[in-house]
CSV table of C-alpha atoms in Angstrom, one decimal:
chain,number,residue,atom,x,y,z
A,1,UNK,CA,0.0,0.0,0.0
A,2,UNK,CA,1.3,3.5,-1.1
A,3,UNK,CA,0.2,7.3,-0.9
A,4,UNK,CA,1.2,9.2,-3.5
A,5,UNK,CA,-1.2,11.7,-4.0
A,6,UNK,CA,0.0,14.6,-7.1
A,7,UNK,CA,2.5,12.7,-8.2
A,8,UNK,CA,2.9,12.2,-12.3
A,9,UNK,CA,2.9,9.5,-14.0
A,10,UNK,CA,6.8,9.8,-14.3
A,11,UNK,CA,7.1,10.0,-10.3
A,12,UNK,CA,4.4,7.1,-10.0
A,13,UNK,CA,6.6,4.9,-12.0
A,14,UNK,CA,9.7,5.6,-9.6
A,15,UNK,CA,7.7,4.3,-6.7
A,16,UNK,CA,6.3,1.2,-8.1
A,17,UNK,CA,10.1,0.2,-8.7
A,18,UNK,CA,11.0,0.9,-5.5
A,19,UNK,CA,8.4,-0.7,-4.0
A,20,UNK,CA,9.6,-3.9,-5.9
A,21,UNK,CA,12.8,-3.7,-5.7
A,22,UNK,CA,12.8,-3.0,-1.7
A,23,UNK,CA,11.2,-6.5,-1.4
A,24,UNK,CA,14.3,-8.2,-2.5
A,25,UNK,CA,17.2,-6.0,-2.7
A,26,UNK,CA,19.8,-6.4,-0.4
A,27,UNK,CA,20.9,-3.6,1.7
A,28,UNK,CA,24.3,-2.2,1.1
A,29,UNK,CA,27.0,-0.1,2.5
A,30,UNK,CA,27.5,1.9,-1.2
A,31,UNK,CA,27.8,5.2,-1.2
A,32,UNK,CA,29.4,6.1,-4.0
A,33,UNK,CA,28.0,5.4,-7.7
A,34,UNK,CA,30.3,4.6,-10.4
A,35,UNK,CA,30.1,4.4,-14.2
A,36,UNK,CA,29.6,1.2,-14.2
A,37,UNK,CA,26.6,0.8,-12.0
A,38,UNK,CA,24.5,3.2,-15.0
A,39,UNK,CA,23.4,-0.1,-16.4
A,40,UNK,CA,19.5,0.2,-16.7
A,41,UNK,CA,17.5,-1.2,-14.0
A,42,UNK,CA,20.6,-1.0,-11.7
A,43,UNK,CA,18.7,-0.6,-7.9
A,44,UNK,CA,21.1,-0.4,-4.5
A,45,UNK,CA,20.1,0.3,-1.1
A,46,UNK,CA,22.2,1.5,1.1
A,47,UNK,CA,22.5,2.4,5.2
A,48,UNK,CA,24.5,5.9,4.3
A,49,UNK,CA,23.6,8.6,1.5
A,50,UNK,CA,24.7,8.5,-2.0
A,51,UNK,CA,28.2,11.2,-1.7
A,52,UNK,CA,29.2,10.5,-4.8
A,53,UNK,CA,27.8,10.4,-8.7
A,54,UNK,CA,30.1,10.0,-11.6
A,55,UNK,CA,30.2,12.3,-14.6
A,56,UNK,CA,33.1,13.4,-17.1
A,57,UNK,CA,34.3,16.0,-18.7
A,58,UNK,CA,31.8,16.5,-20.9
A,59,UNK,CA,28.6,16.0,-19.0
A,60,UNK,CA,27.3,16.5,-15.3
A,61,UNK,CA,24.2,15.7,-13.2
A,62,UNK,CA,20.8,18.2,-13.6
A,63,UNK,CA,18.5,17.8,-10.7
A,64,UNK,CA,14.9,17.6,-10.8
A,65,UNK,CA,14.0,20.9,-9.2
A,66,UNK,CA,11.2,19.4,-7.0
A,67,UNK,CA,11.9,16.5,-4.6
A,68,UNK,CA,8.3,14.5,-4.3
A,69,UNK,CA,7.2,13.3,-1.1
A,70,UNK,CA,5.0,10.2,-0.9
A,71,UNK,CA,4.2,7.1,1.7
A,72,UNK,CA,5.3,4.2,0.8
A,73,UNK,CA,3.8,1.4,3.5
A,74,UNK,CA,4.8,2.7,6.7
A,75,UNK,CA,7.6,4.8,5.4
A,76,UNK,CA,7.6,7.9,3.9
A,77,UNK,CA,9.6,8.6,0.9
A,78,UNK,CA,11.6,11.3,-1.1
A,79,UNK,CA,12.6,10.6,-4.4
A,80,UNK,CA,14.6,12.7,-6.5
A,81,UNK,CA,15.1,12.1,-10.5
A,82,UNK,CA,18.9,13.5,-12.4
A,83,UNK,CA,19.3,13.6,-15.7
A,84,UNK,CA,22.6,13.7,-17.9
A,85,UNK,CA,23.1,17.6,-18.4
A,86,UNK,CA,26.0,18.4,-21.3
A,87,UNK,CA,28.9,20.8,-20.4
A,88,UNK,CA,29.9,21.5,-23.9
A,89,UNK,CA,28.8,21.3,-26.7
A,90,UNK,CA,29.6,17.7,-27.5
A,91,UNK,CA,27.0,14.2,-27.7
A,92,UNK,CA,26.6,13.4,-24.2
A,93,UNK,CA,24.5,10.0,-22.9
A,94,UNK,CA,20.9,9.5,-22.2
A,95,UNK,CA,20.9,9.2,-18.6
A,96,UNK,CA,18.4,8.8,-16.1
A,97,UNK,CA,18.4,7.9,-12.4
A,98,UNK,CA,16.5,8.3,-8.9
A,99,UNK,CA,17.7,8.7,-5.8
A,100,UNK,CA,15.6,8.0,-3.0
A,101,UNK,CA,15.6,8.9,0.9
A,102,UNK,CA,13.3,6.3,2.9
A,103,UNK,CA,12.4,7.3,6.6
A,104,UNK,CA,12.0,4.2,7.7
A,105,UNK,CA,11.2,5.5,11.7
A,106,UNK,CA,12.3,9.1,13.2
A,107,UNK,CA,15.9,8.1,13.6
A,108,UNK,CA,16.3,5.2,11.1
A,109,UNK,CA,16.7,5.9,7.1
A,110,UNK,CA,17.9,4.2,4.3
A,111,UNK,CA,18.8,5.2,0.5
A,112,UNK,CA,17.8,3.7,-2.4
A,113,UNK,CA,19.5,4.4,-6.1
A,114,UNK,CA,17.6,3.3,-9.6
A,115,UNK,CA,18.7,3.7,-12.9
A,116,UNK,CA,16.1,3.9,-15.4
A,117,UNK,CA,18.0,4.7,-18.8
A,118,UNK,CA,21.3,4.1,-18.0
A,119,UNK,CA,24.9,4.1,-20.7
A,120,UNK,CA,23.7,0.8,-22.1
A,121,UNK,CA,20.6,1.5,-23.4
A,122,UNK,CA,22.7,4.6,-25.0
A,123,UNK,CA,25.7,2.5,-26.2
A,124,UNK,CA,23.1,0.4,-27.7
A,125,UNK,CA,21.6,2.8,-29.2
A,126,UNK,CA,24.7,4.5,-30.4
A,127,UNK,CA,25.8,1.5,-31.9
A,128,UNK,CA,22.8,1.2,-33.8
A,129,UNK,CA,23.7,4.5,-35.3
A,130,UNK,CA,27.0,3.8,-36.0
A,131,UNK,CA,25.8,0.8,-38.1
A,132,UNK,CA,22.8,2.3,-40.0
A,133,UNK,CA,25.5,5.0,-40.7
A,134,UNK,CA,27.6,2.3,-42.2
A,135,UNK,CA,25.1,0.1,-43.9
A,136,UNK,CA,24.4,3.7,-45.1
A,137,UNK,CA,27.8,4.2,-46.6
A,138,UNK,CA,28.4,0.8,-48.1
A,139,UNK,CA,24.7,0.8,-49.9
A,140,UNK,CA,25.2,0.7,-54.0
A,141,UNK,CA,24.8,4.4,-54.4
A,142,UNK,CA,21.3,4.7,-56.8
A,143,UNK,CA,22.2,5.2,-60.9
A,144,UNK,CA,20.7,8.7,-61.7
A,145,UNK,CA,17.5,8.1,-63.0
A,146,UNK,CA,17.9,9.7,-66.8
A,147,UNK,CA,21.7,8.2,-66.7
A,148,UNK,CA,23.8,11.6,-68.0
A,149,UNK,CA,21.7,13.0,-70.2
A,150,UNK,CA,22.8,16.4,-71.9
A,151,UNK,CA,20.9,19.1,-73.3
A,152,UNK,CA,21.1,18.0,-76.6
A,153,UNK,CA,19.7,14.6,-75.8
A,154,UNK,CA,16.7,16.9,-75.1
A,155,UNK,CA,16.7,18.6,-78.8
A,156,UNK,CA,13.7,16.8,-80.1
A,157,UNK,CA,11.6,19.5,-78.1
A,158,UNK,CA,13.0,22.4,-80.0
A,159,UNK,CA,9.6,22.4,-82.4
A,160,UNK,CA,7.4,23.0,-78.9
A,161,UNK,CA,9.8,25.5,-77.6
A,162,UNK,CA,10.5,28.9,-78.6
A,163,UNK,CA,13.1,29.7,-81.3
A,164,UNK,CA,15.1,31.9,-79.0
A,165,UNK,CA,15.0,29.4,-76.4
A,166,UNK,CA,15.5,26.4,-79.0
A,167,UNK,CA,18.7,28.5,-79.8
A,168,UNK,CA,20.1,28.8,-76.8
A,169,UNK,CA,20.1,25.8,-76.1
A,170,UNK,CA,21.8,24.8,-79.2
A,171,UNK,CA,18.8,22.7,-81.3
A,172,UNK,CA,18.4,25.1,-83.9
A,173,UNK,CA,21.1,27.2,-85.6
A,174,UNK,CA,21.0,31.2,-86.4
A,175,UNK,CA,20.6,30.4,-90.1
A,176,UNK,CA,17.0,28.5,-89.3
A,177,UNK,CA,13.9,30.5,-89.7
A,178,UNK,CA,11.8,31.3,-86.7
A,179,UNK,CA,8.9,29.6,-87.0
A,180,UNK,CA,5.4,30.7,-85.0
A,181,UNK,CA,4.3,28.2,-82.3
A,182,UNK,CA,1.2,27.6,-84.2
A,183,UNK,CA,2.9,26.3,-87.4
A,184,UNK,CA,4.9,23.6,-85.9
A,185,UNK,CA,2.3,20.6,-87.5
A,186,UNK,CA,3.6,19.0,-89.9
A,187,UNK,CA,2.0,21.5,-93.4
A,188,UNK,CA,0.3,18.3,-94.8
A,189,UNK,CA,-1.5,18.0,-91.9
A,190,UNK,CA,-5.0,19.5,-91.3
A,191,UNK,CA,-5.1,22.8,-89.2
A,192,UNK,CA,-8.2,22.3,-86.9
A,193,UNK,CA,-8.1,25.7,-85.2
């Protein structure tokens, strides 16, 4: 049985993990998280407070501005999201945890950790990337459609276009008469205007 009353659907989700996980998670004497423990799904509980996240030089930690309060069986509970927060302009991970304070009685707490999108889901998905990119690059590269066609090859058209224009592009010399739009059927044939 949990309270959670305002919480969204985000925050909602957070708590039903935790209230899994606590079931059967043993309780550990972590407090510092490293890279490697931002596998998705990771979940710790520890006696002593989370003192230390990693990061690099290229990204840091963003806290959730508000820390939600909810009840949690007979325990209250504060839970706090972070997301990965680039420091310059470089690709930076996809990375989302919780960290969670459980008052477990007046003078008794323990803290939880949860990773929810941690480096491999964004390896993976990096990865994929890379090898679309690839597939990308070694694909037969498409024949132009028309092949490599030249204005000339287009010369046929220079009865439907106008002499200037037929001239220009080179399908009908200066010596060749203008002729009107409307007298380019054959004379022979029948003018049915």
């Amino acid at each position: 049985f949990f309270s959670a009353m305002a919480l969204s659907r985000e925050h909602q989700t957070a708590l039903n993990v935790l209230k899994e996980e606590i079931k059967h998670a043993p309780v550990s004497a972590i407090t510092t998280i490293t890279h490697d423990m931002l596998l998705c799904d990771k979940f710790i509980v520890s006696d002593s407070p989370f003192s230390t996240l990693p990061y690099d030089d290229n990204w840091t930690w963003n806290r959730s501005r508000t820390k939600k309060t909810a009840t949690l069986q007979n325990m209250t509970v504060d839970m706090q999201k972070l997301n990965a927060r680039r420091k310059h302009s470089r690709t930076i991970p996809t990375l989302k945890i919780w960290l969670y304070t459980l008052y477990i009685s007046e003078t008794q707490q323990k803290y939880a950790y949860w990773c929810e999108i941690g480096r491999d889901s964004w390896l993976n998905e990096k990865k994929n990337e890379e090898i679309q990119n690839r597939e990308a690059a070694q694909a037969p590269k498409p024949t132009p459609l028309f092949g490599n066609l030249t204005v000339q090859d287009f010369s046929f058209l220079a009865p439907f276009a106008e002499p200037s224009v037929a001239r220009e592009f080179g399908w009908q010399g200066e010596e060749e008469e203008d002729q009107p739009m409307d007298n380019v059927l054959d004379n022979n044939e029948p003018n049915n205007v």
